[in-house]
mmCIF file of C-alpha atoms and ligand atoms in Angstrom:
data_model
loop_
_atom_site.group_PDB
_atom_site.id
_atom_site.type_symbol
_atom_site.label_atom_id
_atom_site.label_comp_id
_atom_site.label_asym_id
_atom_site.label_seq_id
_atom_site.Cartn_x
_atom_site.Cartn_y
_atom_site.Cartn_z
ATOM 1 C CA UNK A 1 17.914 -8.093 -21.548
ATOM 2 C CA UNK A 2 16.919 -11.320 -20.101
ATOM 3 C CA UNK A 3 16.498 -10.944 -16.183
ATOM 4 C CA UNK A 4 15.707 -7.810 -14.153
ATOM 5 C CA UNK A 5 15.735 -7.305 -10.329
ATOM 6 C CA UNK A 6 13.434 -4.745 -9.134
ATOM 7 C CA UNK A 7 12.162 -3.074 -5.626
ATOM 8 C CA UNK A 8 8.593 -3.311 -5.035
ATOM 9 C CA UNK A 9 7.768 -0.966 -2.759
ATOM 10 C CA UNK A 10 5.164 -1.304 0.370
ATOM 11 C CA UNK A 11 2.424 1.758 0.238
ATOM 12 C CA UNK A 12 -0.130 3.253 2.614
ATOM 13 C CA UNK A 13 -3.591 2.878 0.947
ATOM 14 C CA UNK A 14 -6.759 5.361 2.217
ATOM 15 C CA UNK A 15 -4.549 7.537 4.341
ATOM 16 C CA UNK A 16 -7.402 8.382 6.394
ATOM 17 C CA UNK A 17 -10.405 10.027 5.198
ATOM 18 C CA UNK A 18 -9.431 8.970 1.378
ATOM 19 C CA UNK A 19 -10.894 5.449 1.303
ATOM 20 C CA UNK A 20 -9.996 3.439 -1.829
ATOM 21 C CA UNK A 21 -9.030 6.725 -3.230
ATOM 22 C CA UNK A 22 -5.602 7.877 -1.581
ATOM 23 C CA UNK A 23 -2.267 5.545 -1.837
ATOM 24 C CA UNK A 24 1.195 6.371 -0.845
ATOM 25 C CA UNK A 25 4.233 4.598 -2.002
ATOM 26 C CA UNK A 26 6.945 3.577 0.754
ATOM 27 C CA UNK A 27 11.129 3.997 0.331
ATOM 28 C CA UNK A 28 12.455 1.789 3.236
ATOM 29 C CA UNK A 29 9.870 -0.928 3.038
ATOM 30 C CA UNK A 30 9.472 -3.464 0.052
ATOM 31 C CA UNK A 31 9.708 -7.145 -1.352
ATOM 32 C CA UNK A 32 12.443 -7.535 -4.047
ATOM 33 C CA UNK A 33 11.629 -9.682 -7.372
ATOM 34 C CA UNK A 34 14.332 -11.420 -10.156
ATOM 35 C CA UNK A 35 12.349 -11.969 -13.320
ATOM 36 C CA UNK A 36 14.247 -14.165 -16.332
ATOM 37 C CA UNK A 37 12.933 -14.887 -19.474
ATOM 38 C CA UNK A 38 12.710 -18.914 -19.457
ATOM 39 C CA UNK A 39 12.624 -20.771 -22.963
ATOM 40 C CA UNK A 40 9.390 -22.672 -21.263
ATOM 41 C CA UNK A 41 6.602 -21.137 -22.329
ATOM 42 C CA UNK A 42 5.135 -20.688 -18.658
ATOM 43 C CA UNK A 43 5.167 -19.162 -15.550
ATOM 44 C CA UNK A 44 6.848 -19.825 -12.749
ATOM 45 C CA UNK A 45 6.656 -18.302 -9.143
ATOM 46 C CA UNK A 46 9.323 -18.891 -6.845
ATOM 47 C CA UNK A 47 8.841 -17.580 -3.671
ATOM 48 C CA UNK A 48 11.846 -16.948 -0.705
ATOM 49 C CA UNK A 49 9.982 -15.831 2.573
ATOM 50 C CA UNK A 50 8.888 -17.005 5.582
ATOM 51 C CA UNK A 51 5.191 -16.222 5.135
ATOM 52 C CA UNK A 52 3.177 -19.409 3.722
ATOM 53 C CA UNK A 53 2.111 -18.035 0.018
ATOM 54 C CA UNK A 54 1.058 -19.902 -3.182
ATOM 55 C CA UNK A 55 3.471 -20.866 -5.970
ATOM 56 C CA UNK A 56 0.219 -21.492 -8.231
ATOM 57 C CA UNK A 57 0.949 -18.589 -10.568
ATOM 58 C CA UNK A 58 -2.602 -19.002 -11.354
ATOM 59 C CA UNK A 59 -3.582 -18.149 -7.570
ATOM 60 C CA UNK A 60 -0.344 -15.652 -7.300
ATOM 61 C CA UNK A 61 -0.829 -11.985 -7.325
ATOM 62 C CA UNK A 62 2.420 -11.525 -9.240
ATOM 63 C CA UNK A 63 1.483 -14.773 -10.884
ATOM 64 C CA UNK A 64 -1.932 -14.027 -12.707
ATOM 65 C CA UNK A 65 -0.906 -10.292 -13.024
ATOM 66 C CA UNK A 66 1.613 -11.349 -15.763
ATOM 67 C CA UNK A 67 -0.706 -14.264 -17.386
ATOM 68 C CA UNK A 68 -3.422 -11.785 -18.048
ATOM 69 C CA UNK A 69 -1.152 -9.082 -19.351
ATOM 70 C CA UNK A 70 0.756 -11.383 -21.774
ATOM 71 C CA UNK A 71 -2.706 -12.990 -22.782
ATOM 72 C CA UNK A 72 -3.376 -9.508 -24.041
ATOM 73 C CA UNK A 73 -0.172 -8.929 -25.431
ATOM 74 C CA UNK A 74 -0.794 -12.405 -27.269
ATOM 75 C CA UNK A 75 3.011 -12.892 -26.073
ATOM 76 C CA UNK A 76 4.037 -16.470 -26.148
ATOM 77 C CA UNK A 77 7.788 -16.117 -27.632
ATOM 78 C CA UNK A 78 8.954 -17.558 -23.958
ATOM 79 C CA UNK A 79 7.988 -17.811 -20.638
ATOM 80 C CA UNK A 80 9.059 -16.650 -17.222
ATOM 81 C CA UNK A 81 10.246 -16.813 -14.306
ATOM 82 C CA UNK A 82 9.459 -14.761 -11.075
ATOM 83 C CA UNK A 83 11.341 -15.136 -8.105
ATOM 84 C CA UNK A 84 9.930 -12.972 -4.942
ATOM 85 C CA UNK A 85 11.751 -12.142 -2.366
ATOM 86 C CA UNK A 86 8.621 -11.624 0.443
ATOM 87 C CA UNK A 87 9.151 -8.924 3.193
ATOM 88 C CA UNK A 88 5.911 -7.586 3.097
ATOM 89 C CA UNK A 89 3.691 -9.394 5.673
ATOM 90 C CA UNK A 90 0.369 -10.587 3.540
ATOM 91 C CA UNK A 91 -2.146 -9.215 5.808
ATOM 92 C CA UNK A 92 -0.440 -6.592 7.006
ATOM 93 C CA UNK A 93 -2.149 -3.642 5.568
ATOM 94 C CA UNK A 94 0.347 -1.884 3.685
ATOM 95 C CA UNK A 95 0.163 -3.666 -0.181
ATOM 96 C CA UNK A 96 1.931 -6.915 0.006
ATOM 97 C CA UNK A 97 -0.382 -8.130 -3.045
ATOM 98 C CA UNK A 98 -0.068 -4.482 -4.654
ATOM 99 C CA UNK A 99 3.518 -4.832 -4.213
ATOM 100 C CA UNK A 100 3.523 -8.696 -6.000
ATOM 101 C CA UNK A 101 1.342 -7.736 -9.181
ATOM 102 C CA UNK A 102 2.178 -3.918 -9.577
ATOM 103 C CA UNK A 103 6.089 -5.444 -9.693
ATOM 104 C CA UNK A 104 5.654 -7.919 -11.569
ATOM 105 C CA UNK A 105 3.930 -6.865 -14.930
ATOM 106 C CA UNK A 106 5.913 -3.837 -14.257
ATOM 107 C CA UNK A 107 9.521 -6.451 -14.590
ATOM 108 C CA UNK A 108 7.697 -8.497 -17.503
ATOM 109 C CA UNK A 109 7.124 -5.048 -19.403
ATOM 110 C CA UNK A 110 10.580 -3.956 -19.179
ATOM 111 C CA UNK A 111 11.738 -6.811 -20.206
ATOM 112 C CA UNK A 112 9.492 -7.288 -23.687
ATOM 113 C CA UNK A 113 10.671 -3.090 -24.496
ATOM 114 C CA UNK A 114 8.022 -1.435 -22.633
ATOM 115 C CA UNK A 115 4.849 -2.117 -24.533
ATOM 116 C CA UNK A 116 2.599 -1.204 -21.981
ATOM 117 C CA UNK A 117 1.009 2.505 -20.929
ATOM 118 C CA UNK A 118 1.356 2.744 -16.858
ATOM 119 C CA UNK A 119 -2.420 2.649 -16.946
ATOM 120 C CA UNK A 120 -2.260 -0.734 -18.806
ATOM 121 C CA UNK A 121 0.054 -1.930 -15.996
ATOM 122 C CA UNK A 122 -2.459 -0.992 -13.468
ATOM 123 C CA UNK A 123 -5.131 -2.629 -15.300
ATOM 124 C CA UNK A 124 -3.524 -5.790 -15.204
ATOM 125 C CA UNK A 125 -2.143 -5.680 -11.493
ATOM 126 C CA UNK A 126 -5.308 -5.369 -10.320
ATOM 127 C CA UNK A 127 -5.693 -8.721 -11.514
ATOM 128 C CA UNK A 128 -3.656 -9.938 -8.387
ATOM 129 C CA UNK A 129 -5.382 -7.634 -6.335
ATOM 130 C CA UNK A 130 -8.613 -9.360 -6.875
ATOM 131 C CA UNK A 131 -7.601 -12.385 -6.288
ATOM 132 C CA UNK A 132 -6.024 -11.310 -2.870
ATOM 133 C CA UNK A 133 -8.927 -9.598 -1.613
ATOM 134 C CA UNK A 134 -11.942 -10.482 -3.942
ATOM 135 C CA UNK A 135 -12.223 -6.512 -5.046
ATOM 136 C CA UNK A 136 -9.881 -4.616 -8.035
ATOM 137 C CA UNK A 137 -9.127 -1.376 -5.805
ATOM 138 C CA UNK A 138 -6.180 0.220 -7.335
ATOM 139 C CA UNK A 139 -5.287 3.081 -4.560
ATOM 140 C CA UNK A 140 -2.203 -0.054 -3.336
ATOM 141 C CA UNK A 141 -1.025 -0.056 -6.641
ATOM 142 C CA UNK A 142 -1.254 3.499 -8.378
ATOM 143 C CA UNK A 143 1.417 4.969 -6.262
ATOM 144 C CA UNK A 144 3.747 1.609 -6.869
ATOM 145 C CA UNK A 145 2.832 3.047 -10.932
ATOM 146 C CA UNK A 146 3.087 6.424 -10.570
ATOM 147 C CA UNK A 147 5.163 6.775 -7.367
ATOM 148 C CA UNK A 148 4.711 9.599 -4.618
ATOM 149 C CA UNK A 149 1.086 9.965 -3.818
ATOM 150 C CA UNK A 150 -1.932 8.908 -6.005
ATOM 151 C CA UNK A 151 -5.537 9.661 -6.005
ATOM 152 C CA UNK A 152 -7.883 6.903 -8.237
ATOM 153 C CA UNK A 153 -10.401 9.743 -9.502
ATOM 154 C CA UNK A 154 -12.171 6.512 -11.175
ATOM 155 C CA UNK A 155 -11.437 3.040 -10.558
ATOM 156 C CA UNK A 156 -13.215 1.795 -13.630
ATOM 157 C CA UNK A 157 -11.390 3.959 -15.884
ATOM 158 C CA UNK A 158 -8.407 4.198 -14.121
ATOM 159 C CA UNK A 159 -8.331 7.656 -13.886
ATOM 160 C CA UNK A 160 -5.667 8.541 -11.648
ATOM 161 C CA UNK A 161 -4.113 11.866 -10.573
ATOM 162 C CA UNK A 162 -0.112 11.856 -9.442
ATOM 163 C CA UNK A 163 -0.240 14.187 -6.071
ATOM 164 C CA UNK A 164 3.129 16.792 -6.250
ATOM 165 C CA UNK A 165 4.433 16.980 -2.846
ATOM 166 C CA UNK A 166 7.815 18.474 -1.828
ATOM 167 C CA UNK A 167 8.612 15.216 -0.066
ATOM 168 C CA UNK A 168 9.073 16.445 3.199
ATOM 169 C CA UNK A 169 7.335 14.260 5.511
ATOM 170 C CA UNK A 170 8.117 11.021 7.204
ATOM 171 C CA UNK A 171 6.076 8.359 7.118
ATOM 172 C CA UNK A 172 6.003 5.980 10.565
ATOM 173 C CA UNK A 173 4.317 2.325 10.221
ATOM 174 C CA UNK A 174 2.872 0.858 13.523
ATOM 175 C CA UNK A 175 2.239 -3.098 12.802
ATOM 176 C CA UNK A 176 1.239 -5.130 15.487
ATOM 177 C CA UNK A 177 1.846 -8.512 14.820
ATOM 178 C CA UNK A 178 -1.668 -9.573 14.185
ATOM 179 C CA UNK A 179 -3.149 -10.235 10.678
ATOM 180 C CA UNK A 180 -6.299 -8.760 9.246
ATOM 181 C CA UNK A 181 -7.502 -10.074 5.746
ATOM 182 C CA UNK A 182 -8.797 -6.920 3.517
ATOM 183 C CA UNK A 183 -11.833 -9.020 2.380
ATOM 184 C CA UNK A 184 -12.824 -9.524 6.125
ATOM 185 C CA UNK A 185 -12.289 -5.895 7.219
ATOM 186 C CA UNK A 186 -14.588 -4.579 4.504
ATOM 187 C CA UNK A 187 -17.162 -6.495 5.268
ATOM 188 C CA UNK A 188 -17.421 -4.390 8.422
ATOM 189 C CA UNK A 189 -18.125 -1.277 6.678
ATOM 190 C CA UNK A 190 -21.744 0.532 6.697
ATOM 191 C CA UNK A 191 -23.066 0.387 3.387
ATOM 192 C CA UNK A 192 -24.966 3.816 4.093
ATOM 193 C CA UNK A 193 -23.973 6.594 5.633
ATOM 194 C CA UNK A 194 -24.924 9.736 7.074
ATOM 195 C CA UNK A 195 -25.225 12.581 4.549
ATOM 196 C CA UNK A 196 -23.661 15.280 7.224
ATOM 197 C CA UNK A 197 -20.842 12.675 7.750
ATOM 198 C CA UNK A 198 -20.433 11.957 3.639
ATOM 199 C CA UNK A 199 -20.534 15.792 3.451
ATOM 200 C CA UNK A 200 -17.715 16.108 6.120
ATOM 201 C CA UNK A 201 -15.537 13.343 4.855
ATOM 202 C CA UNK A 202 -15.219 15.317 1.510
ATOM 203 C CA UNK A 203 -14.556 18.684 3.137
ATOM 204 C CA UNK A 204 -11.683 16.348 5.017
ATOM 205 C CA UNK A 205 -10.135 14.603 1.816
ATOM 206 C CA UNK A 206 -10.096 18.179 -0.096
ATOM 207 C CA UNK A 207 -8.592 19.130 2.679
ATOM 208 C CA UNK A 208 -5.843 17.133 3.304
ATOM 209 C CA UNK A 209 -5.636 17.153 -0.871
ATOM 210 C CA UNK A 210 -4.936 20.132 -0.710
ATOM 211 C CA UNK A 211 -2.373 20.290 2.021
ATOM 212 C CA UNK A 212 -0.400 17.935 0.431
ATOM 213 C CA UNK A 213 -0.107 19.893 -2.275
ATOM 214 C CA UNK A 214 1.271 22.832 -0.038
ATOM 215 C CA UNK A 215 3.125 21.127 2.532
ATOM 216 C CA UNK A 216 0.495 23.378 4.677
ATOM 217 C CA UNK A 217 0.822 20.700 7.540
ATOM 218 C CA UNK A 218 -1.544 22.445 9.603
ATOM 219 C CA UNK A 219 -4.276 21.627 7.100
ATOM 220 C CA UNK A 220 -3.235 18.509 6.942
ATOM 221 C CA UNK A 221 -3.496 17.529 10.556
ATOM 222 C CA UNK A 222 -7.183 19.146 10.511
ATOM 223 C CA UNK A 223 -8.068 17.178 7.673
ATOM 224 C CA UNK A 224 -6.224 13.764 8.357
ATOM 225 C CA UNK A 225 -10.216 12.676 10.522
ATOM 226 C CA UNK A 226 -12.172 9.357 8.722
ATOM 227 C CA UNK A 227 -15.506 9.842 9.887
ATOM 228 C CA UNK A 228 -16.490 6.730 7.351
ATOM 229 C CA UNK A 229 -14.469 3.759 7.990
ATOM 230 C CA UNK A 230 -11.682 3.860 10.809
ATOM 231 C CA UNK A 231 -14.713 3.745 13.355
ATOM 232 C CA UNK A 232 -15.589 0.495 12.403
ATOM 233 C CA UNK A 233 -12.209 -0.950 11.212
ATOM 234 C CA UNK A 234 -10.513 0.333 14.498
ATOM 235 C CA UNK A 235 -12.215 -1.831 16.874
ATOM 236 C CA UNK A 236 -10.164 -4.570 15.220
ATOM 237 C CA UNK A 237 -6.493 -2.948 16.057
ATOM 238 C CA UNK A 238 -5.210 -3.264 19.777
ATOM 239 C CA UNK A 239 -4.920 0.005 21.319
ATOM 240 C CA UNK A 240 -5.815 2.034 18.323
ATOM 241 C CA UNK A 241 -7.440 5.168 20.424
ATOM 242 C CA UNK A 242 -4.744 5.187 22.860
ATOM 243 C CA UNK A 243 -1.646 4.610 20.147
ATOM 244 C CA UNK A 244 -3.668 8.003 18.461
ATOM 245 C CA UNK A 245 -3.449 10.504 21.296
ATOM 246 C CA UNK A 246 0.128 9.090 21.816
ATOM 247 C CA UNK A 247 0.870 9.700 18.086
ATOM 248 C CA UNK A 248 -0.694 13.685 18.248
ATOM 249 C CA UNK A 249 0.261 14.427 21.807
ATOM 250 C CA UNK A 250 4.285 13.932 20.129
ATOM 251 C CA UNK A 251 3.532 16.332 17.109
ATOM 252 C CA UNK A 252 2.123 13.718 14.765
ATOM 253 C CA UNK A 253 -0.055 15.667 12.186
ATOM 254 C CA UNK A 254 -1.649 12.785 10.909
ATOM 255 C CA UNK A 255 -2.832 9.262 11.989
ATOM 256 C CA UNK A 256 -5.148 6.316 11.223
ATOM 257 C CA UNK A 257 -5.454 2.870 9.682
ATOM 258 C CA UNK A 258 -2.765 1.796 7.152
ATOM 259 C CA UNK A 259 -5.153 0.455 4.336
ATOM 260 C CA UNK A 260 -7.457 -1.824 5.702
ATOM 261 C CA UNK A 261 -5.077 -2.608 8.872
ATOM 262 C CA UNK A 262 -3.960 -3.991 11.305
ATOM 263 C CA UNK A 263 -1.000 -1.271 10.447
ATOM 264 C CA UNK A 264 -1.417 2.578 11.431
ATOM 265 C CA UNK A 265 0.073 5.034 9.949
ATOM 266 C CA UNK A 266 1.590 8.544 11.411
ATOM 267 C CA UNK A 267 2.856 11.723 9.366
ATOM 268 C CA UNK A 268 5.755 13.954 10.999
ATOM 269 C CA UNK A 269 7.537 16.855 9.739
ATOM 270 C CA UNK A 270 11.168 15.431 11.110
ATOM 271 C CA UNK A 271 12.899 12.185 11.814
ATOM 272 C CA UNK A 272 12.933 12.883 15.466
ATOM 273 C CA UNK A 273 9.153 13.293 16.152
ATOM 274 C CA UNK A 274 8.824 10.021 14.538
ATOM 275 C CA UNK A 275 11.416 8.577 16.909
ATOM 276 C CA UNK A 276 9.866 9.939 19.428
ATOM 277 C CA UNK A 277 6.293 8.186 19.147
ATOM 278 C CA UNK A 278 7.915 5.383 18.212
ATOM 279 C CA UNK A 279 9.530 5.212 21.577
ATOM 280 C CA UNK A 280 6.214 5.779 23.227
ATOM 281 C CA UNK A 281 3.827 3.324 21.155
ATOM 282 C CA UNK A 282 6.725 0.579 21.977
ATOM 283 C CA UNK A 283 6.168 1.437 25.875
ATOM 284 C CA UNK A 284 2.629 1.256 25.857
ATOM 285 C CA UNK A 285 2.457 -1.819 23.550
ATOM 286 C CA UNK A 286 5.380 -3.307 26.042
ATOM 287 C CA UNK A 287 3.068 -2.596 29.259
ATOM 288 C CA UNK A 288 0.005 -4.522 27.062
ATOM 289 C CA UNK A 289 2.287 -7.067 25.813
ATOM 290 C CA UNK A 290 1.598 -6.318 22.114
ATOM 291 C CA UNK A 291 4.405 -7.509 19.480
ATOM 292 C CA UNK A 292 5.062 -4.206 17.686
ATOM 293 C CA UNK A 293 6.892 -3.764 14.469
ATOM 294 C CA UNK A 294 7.763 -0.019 13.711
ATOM 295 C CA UNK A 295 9.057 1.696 10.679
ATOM 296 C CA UNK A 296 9.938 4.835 9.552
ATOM 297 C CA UNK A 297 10.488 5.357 5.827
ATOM 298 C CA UNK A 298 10.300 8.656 3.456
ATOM 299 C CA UNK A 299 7.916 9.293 0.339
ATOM 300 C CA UNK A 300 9.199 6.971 -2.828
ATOM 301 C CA UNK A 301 8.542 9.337 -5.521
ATOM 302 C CA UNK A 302 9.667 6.578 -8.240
ATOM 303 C CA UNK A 303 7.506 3.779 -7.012
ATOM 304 C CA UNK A 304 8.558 0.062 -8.544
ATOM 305 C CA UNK A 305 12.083 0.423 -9.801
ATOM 306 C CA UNK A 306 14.872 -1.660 -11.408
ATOM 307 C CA UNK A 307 17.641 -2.365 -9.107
ATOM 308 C CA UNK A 308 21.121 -3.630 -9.600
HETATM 309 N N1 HSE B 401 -8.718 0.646 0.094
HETATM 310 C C1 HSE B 401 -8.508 -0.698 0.513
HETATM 311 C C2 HSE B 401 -9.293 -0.965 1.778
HETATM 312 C C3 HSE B 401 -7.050 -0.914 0.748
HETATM 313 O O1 HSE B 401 -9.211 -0.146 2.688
HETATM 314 O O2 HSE B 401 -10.002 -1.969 1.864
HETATM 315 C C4 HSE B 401 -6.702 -2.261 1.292
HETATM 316 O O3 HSE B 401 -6.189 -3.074 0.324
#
């Protein structure tokens, strides 16, 4: 096999009270990538999309992913070359960069036979994580790994725990059209925080952890409350209290900040509730004159994938 075309799916990273902990992996949203084995013995990143991105494979998230994973490898039989096709908005808070790297040494390895361990290919594609947003946080890329839902017990040993849901929920994206950098936005975090509040944002992630687990939706609408980070973070996304209510007052049972934002993120049961709050977040950002992109996808249980 010399070239591969794969799906590299978008994902929701924190989902609430789980921050740099919880990711979820998207269906309907994702970049798509050709890789081909080139007889140079380099990289090259060709990227189709209208967003303004570096071909520098040194500077690339799909780019120095593969660099440091064949330096390891101590691969240099041929080179290669990695053309993206960009949906993803960088800055759009739900894992353009995790969707570059996690793809990309995920293409490379298929094509060189599968040496790699999934935990290897996270390793690496935090690589281009770090050099998106200056930290190596994999809770982006673990579900693009592992698909479905992922919890990073340990980010320095990559410890990471596959959540089995039964894949009944729908997943809505709200994206105004504004762009927050994940390096800026965690710089507004407290460093310390209240030990009631730490205490309560456990009880919360167990919580929804656990009603994930059981499709108890219930639980996870009581749970789905960051008490740590979407305080701070919020104040940065137009609307954000008011788009809330209007998310639970039409049967969302969860909402908050897709990754570090500006995107939100609502859980429904059915297609139509999500259709529903659609409608009535497009209103309201309408009557504010907020550019609104909204999407509705499923759980991706298979996360990166080879495509025809
Ligand atoms: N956990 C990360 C954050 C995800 O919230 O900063 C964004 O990449």
């Amino acid at each position: 096999m010399n070239s591969i075309k794969i799906f590299c799916p978008a994902s929701v990273a924190n989902l609430s009270c789980g921050f740099d902990i919880l990711g979820l992996c998207l269906e309907s949203i994702g970049d798509e990538m050709i890789i081909t084995k080139i007889e140079e013995k380099k990289i090259i990143i060709k990227i189709n999309s209208e967003y303004d991105l570096t071909e520098n494979p040194q500077k690339n998230a799909a780019g120095i992913s593969v660099i440091k994973m064949l330096e390891f490898l101590n691969f240099n039989e041929c080179g290669f070359r990695i053309q993206i096709d960009k949906k993803i908005k960088p800055g759009s808070g739900i894992g353009s960069s995790a969707a570059s790297s996690a793809g990309s040494v995920f293409g490379v390895n298929k094509l060189l036979g599968n040496p790699l361990t999934k935990k290897q290919l996270i390793q690496f594609a935090l690589e281009g994580e770090k050099i998106c947003s200056d930290t190596a946080h994999a809770d982006n890329i673990s579900p693009l790994i592992y698909g479905g839902i992922t919890i990073v017990r340990d980010n320095k040993t990559l410890d990471i725990i596959r959540i089995n849901t039964s894949n009944s929920l729908f997943i809505s994206i709200i994206h105004p059209q504004i762009e927050i950098k994940t390096k800026d936005s965690r710089k507004l975090i407290k460093r310390k925080v209240d030990f009631s509040e730490a205490i309560q944002q456990s009880a919360n992630l167990a919580g929804l952890i656990t009603g994930l687990f059981h499709d108890d939706y219930d639980l996870i609408k009581r749970s789905c409350n960051d008490l740590l980070i979407e305080p701070y973070r919020s104040v940065l996304i137009p609307e954000f209290d008011k788009l809330k209510r209007i998310a639970y007052s039409n049967n969302s049972i969860g909402f908050g900040i897709s990754g570090s934002g500006p995107s939100m993120f609502s859980l429904t049961k059915n297609f139509e509730d999500a259709i529903c709050i659609e409608k009535e977040i497009q209103k309201h950002y309408e009557r504010k004159r907020i550019l609104v992109k909204y999407y509705i996808s499923k759980i991706n249980n298979e996360g990166v994938k080879v495509i025809i």
